[in-house]
CSV table of C-alpha atoms in Angstrom, one decimal:
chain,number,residue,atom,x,y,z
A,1,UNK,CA,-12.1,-19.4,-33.9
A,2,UNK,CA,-10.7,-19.9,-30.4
A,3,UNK,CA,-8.1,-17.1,-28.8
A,4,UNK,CA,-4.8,-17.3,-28.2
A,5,UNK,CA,-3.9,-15.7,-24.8
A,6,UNK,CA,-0.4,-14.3,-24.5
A,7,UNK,CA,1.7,-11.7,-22.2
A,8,UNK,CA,4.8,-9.7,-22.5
A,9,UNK,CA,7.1,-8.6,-19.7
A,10,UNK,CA,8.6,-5.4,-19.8
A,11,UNK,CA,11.0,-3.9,-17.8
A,12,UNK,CA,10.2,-0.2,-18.2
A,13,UNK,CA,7.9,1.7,-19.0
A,14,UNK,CA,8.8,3.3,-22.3
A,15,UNK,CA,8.2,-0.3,-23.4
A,16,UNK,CA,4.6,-0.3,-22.6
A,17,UNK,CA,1.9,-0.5,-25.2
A,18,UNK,CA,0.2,2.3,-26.8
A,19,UNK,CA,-3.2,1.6,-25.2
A,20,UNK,CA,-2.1,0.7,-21.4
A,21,UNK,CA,-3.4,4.0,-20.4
A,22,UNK,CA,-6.7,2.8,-21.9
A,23,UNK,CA,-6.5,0.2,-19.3
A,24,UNK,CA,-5.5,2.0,-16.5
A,25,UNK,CA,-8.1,4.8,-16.4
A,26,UNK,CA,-10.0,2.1,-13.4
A,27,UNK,CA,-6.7,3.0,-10.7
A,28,UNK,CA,-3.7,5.7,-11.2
A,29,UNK,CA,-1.7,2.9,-9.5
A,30,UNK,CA,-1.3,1.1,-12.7
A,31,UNK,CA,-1.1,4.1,-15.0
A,32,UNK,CA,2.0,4.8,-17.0
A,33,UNK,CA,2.5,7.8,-14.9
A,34,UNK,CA,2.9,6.3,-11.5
A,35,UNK,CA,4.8,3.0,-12.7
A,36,UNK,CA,7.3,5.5,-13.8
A,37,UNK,CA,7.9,6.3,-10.0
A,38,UNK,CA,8.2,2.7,-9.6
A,39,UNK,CA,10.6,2.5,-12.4
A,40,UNK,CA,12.8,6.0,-11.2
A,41,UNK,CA,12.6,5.5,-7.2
A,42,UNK,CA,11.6,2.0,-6.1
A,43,UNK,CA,13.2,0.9,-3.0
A,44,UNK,CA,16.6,-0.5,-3.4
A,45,UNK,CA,15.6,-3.8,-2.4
A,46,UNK,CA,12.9,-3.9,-4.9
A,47,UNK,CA,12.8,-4.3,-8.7
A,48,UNK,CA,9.7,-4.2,-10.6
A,49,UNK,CA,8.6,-5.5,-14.0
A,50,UNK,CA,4.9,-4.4,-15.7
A,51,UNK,CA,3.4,-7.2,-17.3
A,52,UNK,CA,0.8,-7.0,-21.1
A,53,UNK,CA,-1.8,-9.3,-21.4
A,54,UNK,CA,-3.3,-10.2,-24.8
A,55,UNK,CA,-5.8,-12.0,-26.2
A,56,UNK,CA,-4.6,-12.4,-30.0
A,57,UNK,CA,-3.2,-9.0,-30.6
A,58,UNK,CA,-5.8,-7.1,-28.1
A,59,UNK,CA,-4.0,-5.7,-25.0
A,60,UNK,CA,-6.9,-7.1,-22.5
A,61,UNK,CA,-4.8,-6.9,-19.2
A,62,UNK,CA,-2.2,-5.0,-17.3
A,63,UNK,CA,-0.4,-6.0,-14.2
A,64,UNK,CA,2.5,-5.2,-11.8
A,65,UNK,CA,5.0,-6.9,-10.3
A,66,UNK,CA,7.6,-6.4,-7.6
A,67,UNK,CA,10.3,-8.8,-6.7
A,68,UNK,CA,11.7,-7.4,-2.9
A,69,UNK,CA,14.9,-8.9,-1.9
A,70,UNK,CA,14.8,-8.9,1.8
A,71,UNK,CA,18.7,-9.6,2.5
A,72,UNK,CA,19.0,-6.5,1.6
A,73,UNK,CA,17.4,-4.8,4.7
A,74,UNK,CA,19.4,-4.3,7.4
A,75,UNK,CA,16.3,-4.3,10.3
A,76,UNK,CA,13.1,-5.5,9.2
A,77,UNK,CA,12.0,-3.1,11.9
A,78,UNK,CA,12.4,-2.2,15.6
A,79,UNK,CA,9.4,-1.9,17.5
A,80,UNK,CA,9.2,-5.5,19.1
A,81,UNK,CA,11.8,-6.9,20.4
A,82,UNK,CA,11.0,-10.4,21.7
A,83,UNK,CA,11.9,-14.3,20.5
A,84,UNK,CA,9.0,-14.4,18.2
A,85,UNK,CA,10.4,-11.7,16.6
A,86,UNK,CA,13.6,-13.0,16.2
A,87,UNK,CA,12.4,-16.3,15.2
A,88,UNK,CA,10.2,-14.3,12.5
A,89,UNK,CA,13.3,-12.5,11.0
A,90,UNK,CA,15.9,-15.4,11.1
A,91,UNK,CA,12.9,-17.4,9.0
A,92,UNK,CA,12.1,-14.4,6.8
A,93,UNK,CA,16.0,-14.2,6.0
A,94,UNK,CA,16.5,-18.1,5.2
A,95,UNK,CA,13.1,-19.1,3.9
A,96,UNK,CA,10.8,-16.4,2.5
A,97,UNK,CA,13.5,-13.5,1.8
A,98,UNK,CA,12.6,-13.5,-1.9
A,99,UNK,CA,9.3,-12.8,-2.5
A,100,UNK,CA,8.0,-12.6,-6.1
A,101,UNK,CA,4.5,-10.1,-5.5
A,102,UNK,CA,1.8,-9.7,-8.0
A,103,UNK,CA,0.5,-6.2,-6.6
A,104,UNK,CA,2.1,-3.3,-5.4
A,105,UNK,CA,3.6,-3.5,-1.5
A,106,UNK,CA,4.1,-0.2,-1.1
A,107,UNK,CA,-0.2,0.3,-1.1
A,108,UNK,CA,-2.8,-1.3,0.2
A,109,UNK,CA,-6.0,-2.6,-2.4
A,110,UNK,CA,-6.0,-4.4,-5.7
A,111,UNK,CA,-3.7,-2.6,-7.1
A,112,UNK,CA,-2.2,-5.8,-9.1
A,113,UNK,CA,-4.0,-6.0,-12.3
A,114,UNK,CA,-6.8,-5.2,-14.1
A,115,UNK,CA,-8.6,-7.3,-16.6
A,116,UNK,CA,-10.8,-6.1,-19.9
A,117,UNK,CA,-14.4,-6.2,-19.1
A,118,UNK,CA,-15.0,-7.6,-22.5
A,119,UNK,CA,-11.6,-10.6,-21.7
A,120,UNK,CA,-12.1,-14.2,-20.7
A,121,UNK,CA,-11.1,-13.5,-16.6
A,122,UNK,CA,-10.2,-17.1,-16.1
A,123,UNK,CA,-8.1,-17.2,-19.5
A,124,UNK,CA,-6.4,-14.0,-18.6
A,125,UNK,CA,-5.5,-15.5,-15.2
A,126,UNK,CA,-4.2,-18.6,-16.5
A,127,UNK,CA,-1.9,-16.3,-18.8
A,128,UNK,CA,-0.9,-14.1,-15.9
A,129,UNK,CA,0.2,-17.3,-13.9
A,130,UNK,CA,2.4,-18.8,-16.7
A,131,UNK,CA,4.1,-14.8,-16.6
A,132,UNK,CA,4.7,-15.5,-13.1
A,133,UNK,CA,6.8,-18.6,-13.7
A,134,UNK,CA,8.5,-16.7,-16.3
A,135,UNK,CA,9.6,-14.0,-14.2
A,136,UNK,CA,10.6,-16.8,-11.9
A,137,UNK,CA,13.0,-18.0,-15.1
A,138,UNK,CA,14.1,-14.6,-15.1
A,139,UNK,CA,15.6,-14.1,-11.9
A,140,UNK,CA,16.7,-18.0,-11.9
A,141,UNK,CA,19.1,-16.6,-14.7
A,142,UNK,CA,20.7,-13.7,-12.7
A,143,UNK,CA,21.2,-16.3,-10.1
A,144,UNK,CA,18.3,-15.4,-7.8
A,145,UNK,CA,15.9,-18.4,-6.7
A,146,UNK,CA,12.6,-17.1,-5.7
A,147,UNK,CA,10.9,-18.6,-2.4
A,148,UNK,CA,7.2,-17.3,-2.1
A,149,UNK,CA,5.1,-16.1,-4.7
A,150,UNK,CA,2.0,-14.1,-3.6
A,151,UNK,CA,-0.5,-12.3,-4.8
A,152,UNK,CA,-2.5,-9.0,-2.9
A,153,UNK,CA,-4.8,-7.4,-1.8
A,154,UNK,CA,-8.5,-8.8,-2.7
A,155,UNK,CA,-11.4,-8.5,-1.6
A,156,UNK,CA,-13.5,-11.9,-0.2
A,157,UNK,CA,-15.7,-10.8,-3.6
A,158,UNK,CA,-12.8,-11.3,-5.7
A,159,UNK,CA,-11.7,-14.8,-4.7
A,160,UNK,CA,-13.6,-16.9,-7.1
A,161,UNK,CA,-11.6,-15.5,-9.5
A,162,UNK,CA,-8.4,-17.7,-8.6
A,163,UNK,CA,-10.9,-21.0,-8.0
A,164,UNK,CA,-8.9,-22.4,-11.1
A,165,UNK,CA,-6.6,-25.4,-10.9
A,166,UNK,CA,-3.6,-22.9,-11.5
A,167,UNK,CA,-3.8,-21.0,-7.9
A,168,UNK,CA,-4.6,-24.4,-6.1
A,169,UNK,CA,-1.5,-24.9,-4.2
A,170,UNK,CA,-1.8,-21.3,-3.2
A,171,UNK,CA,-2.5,-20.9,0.4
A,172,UNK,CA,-5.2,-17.8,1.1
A,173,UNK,CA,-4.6,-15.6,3.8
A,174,UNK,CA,-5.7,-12.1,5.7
A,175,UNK,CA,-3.6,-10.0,7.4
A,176,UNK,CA,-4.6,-6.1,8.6
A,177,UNK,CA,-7.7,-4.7,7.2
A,178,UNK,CA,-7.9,-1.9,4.9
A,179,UNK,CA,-9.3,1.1,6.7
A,180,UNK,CA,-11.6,2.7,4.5
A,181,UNK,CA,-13.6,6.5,5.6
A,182,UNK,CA,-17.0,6.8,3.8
A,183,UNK,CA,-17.2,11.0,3.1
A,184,UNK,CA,-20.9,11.3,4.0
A,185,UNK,CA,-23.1,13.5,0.7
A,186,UNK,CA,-24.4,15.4,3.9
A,187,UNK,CA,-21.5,16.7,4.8
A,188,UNK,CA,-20.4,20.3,3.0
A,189,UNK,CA,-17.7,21.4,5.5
A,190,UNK,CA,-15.5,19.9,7.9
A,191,UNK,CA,-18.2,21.4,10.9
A,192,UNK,CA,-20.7,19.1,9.4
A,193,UNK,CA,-18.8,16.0,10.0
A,194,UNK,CA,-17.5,16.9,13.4
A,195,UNK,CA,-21.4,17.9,14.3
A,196,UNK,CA,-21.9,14.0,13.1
A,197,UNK,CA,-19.6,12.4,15.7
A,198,UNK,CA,-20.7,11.9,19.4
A,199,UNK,CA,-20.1,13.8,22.3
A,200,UNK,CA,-17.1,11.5,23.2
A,201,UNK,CA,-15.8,12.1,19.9
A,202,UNK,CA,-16.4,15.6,19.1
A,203,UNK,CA,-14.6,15.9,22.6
A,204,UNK,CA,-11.6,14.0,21.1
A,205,UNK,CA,-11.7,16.6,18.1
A,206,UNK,CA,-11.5,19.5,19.6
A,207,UNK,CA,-8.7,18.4,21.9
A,208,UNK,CA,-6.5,17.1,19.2
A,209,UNK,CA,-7.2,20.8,17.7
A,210,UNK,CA,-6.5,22.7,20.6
A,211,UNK,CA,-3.0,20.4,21.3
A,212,UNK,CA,-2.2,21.6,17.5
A,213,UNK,CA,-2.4,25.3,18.3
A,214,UNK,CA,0.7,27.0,16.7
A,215,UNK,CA,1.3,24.7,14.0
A,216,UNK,CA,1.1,25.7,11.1
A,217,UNK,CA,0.5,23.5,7.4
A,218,UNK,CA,1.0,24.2,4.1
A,219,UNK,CA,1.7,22.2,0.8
A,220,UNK,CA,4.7,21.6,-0.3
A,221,UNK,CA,5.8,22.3,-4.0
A,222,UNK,CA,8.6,20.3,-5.9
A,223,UNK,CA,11.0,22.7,-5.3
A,224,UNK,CA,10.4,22.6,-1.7
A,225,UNK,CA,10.4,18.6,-1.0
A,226,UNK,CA,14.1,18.6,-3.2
A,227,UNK,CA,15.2,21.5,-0.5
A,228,UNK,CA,14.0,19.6,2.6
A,229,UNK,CA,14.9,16.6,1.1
A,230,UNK,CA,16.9,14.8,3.8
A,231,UNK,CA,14.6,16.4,7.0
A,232,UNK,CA,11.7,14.4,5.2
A,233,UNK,CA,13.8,11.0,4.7
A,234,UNK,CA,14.4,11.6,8.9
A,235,UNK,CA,10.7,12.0,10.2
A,236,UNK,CA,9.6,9.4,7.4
A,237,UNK,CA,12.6,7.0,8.3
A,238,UNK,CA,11.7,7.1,11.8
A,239,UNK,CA,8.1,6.5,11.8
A,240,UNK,CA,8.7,3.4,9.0
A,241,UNK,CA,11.9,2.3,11.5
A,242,UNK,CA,9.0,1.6,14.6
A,243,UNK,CA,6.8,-0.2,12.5
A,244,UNK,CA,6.8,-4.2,14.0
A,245,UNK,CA,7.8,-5.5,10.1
A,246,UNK,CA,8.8,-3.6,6.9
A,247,UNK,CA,9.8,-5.1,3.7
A,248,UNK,CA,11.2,-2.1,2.4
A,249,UNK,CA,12.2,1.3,3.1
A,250,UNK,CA,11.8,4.1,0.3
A,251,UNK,CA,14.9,6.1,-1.1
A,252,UNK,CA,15.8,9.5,-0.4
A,253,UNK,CA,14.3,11.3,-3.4
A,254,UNK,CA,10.8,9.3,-3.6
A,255,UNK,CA,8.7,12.2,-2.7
A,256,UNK,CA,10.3,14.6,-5.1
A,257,UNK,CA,9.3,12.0,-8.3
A,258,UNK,CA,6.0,11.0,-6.9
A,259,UNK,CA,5.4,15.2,-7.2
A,260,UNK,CA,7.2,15.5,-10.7
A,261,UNK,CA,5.2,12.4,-11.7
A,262,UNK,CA,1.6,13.1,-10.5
A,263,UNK,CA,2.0,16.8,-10.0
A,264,UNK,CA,-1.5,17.9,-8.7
A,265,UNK,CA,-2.5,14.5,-8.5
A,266,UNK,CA,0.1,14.1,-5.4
A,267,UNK,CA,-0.4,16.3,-2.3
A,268,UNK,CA,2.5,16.4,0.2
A,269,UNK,CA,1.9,19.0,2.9
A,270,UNK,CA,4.3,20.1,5.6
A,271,UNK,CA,3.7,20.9,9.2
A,272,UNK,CA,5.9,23.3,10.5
A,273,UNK,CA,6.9,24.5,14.4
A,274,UNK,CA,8.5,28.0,14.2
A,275,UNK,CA,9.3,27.5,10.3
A,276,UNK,CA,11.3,24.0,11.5
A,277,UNK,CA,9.3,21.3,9.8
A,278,UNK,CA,8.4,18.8,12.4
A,279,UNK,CA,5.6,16.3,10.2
A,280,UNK,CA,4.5,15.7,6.9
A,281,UNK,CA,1.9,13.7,5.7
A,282,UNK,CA,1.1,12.8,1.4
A,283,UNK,CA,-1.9,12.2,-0.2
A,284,UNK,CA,-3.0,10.8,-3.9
A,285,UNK,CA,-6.2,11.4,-5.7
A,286,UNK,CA,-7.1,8.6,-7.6
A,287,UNK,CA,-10.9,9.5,-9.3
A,288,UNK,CA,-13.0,9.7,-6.4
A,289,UNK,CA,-11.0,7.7,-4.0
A,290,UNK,CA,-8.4,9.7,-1.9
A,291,UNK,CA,-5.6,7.5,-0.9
A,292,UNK,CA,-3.1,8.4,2.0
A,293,UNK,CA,0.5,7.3,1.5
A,294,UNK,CA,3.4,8.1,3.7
A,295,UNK,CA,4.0,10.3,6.4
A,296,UNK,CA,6.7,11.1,9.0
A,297,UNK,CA,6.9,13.1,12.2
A,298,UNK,CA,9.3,14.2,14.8
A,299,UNK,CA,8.2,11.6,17.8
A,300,UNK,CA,8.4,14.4,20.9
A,301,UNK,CA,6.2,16.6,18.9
A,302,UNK,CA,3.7,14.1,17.6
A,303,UNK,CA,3.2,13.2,21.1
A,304,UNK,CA,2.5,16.6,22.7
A,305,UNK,CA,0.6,17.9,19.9
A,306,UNK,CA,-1.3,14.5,19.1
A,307,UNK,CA,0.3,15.5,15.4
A,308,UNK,CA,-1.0,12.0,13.9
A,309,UNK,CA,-4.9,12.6,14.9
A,310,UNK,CA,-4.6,16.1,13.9
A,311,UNK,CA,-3.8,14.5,9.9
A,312,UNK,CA,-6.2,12.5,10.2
A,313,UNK,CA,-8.8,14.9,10.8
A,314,UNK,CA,-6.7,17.7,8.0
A,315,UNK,CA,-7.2,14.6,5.3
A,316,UNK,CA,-10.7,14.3,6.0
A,317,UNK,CA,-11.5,17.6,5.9
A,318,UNK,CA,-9.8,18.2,2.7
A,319,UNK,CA,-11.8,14.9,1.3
A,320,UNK,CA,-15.2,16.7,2.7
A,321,UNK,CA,-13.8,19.9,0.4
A,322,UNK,CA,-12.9,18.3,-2.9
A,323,UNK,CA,-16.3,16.3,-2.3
A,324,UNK,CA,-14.2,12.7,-2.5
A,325,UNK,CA,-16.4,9.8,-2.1
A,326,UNK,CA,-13.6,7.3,0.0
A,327,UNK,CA,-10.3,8.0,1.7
A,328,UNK,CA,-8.1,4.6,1.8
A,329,UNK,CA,-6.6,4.9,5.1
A,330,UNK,CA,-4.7,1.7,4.5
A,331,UNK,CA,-3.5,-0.5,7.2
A,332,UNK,CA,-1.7,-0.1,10.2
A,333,UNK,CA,-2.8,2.3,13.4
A,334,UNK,CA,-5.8,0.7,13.0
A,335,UNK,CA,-7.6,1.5,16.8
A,336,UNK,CA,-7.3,5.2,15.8
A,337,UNK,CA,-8.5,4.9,11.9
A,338,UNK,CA,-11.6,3.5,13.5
A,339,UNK,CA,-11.6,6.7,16.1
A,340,UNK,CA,-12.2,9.0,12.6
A,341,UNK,CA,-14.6,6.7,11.5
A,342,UNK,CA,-13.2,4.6,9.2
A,343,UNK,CA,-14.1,1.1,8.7
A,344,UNK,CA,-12.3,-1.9,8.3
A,345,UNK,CA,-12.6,-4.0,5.1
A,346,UNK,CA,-11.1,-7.4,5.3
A,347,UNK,CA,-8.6,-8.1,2.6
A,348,UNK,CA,-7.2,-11.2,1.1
A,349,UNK,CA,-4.0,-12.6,-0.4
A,350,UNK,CA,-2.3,-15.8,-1.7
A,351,UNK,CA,1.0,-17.4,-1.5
A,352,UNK,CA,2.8,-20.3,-2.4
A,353,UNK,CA,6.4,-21.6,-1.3
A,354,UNK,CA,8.9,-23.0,-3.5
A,355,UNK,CA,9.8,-25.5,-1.3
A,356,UNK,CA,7.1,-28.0,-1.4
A,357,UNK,CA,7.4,-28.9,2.5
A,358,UNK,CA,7.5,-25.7,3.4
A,359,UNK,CA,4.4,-24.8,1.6
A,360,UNK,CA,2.0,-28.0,2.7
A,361,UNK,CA,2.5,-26.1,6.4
A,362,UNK,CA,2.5,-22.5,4.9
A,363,UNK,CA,-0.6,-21.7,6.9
A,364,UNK,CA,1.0,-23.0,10.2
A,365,UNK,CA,3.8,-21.0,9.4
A,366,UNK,CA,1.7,-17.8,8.5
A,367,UNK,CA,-0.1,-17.9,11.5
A,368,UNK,CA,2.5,-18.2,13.5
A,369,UNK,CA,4.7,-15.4,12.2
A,370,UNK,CA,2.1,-13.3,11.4
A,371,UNK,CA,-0.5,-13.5,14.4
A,372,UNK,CA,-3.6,-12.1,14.2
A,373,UNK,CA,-3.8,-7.7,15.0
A,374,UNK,CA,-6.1,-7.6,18.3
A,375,UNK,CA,-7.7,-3.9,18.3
A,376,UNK,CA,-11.0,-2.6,19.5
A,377,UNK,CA,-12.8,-1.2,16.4
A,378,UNK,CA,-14.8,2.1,17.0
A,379,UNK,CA,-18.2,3.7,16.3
A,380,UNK,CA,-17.3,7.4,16.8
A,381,UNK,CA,-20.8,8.4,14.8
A,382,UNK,CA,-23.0,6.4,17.3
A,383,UNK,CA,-24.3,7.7,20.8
């Protein structure tokens, strides 16, 4: 007897099925848990909708989306100011501001669905397309037309999934790599790593460490991020307000439900000058992954005290500790990712434009808005 493939939108999450957690075990980022964040303290340009995927009356799929409303920002960010980047915003604002996104934009890594082991992939994926132009329906009826649908982020392994007529017109595309840190079985303690990188690098260590003398750090409970609530939106706000694009920025009390949420699965830790907190950075554990999420810092003190390297050596030393197997260092800051040791791993999208003209020259388009990141990877572990 042949299935019958179906999905459900829902549009929170107390209307999830029974068994998505059953699902979800592969990734928190799809867990009931962490789409109630999503649901409680999205951005305010974002709305999100969880979509069920059955085959007969089997849940056999689960999958996010977000639809971001980019006339809502008022700076897509300020770090470079040229004509390009002019040119970029004025198209993003007529053409492309409302993006329909299979996956979550607020992480790097498929983090968009996750398909039954025992389902028909390619059924499952014809199903999830057809929710796609449903939601498309949806906001159609409020009034909203969307103008690029995209999927993210995939790895080059993952890509024969969408060779189905249904993701044809979809244009494939890269953009920054995911920087991913390999936690060596060798290494016990934080010494043994830093004994692993060169003399160059162990140099670099020991100078970020000395430059952090008289900071002090400490984890932050609930209670805590509440009280220091509107310090954190100002060192967070200022790092996201440099980046060259942003498609969203995060509300005010973000933190404080990502702790109430995920509790001890959610680390937020504090770095302090005198008692004034000056930097924060957050990290999720998600089975033996170790994702970093957002952070923030006071610019002036970043600078003297190399504050950013300094987390980036605190997060791999807490990995080493709790004996994690990967830390997702995500994209951006890439040059100094690879100065840690991480490594980049290519990742993949796919887009299509409404407008049929628009999307024949997508990839011109893309290129040309979105130009290639030039950095210098690093091999800090080699002599």
């Amino acid at each position: 007897m042949k299935s019958n493939y179906s999905y459900q939108i829902y549009s929170s999450t107390t209307q999830l099925p029974e068994k998505w957690n059953e699902l979800a075990v592969a990734t928190i980022f799809l867990s009931r848990e962490y789409l109630t964040i999503l649901e409680k303290s999205a951005p305010a340009n974002m709305s999100c909708h969880f979509i069920g995927l059955f085959e007969d009356e089997d849940l056999v799929g689960i999958a996010v989306s977000q639809f971001l409303d980019l006339n809502q920002l008022e700076s897509f960010g300020d770090r470079d100011q040229c004509i390009k980047s002019s040119l970029r915003n004025i198209a993003f604002k007529n053409f492309c501001s409302h993006i329909l996104l299979i996956g979550n934009n607020t992480l790097t890594g498929q983090n968009a669905f996750i398909i039954s082991e025992n389902a028909n992939r390619t059924e499952v994926l014809k199903t999830l397309k057809k929710a796609v132009l449903a939601l498309k329906e949806i906001f159609k009826k409020r009034g909203t037309k969307v103008h690029l649908c995209s999927l993210k982020d995939f790895c080059e392994d993952e890509l024969p999934l969408f060779e189905i007529p249904e993701f044809d017109p979809y244009l494939r595309f890269t953009t920054q790599p995911n920087m991913l840190f390999a936690v060596s079985d060798l290494w016990k303690t934080e010494e043994d790593y830093v004994a692993a990188l060169s003399k160059k690098y162990r140099d670099q260590y020991k100078r970020a460490r000395k430059k952090a003398a008289g900071l002090t750090k400490r984890q932050l409970s609930l209670e805590e991020i509440i009280a220091q609530e509107e310090v954190i939106y100002d060192l967070y706000y200022h790092v996201a307000q440099s980046a060259p694009f942003n498609t969203f920025f995060l509300p005010k009390n973000h933190f404080a439900v990502f702790k109430e949420q995920l509790q001890e699965n959610f680390l937020f830790y504090g770095y302090f000058e005198n008692e004034k907190l000056i930097g924060f950075n957050t990290l999720i554990k998600n089975g033996s992954d170790l994702d970093t999420y957002f952070l923030g810092y006071d610019n002036s003190v970043q600078r003297e005290k190399m504050l950013y390297l300094n987390m980036l050596y605190d997060m791999i030393g807490y990995a080493i500790k709790e004996q994690f197997k990967t830390i997702i260092f995500a994209r951006t800051a890439l040059e100094i990712k690879s100065s840690v040791g991480a490594t980049p791993l290519k990742m993949y999208g796919m887009m299509r434009h409404d407008n049929k003209f628009i999307n024949r020259r997508l990839d011109f388009f893309f290129r040309y808005l979105e130009p290639e990141t030039i950095w210098k990877e690093r091999h800090p572990f080699q002599d």
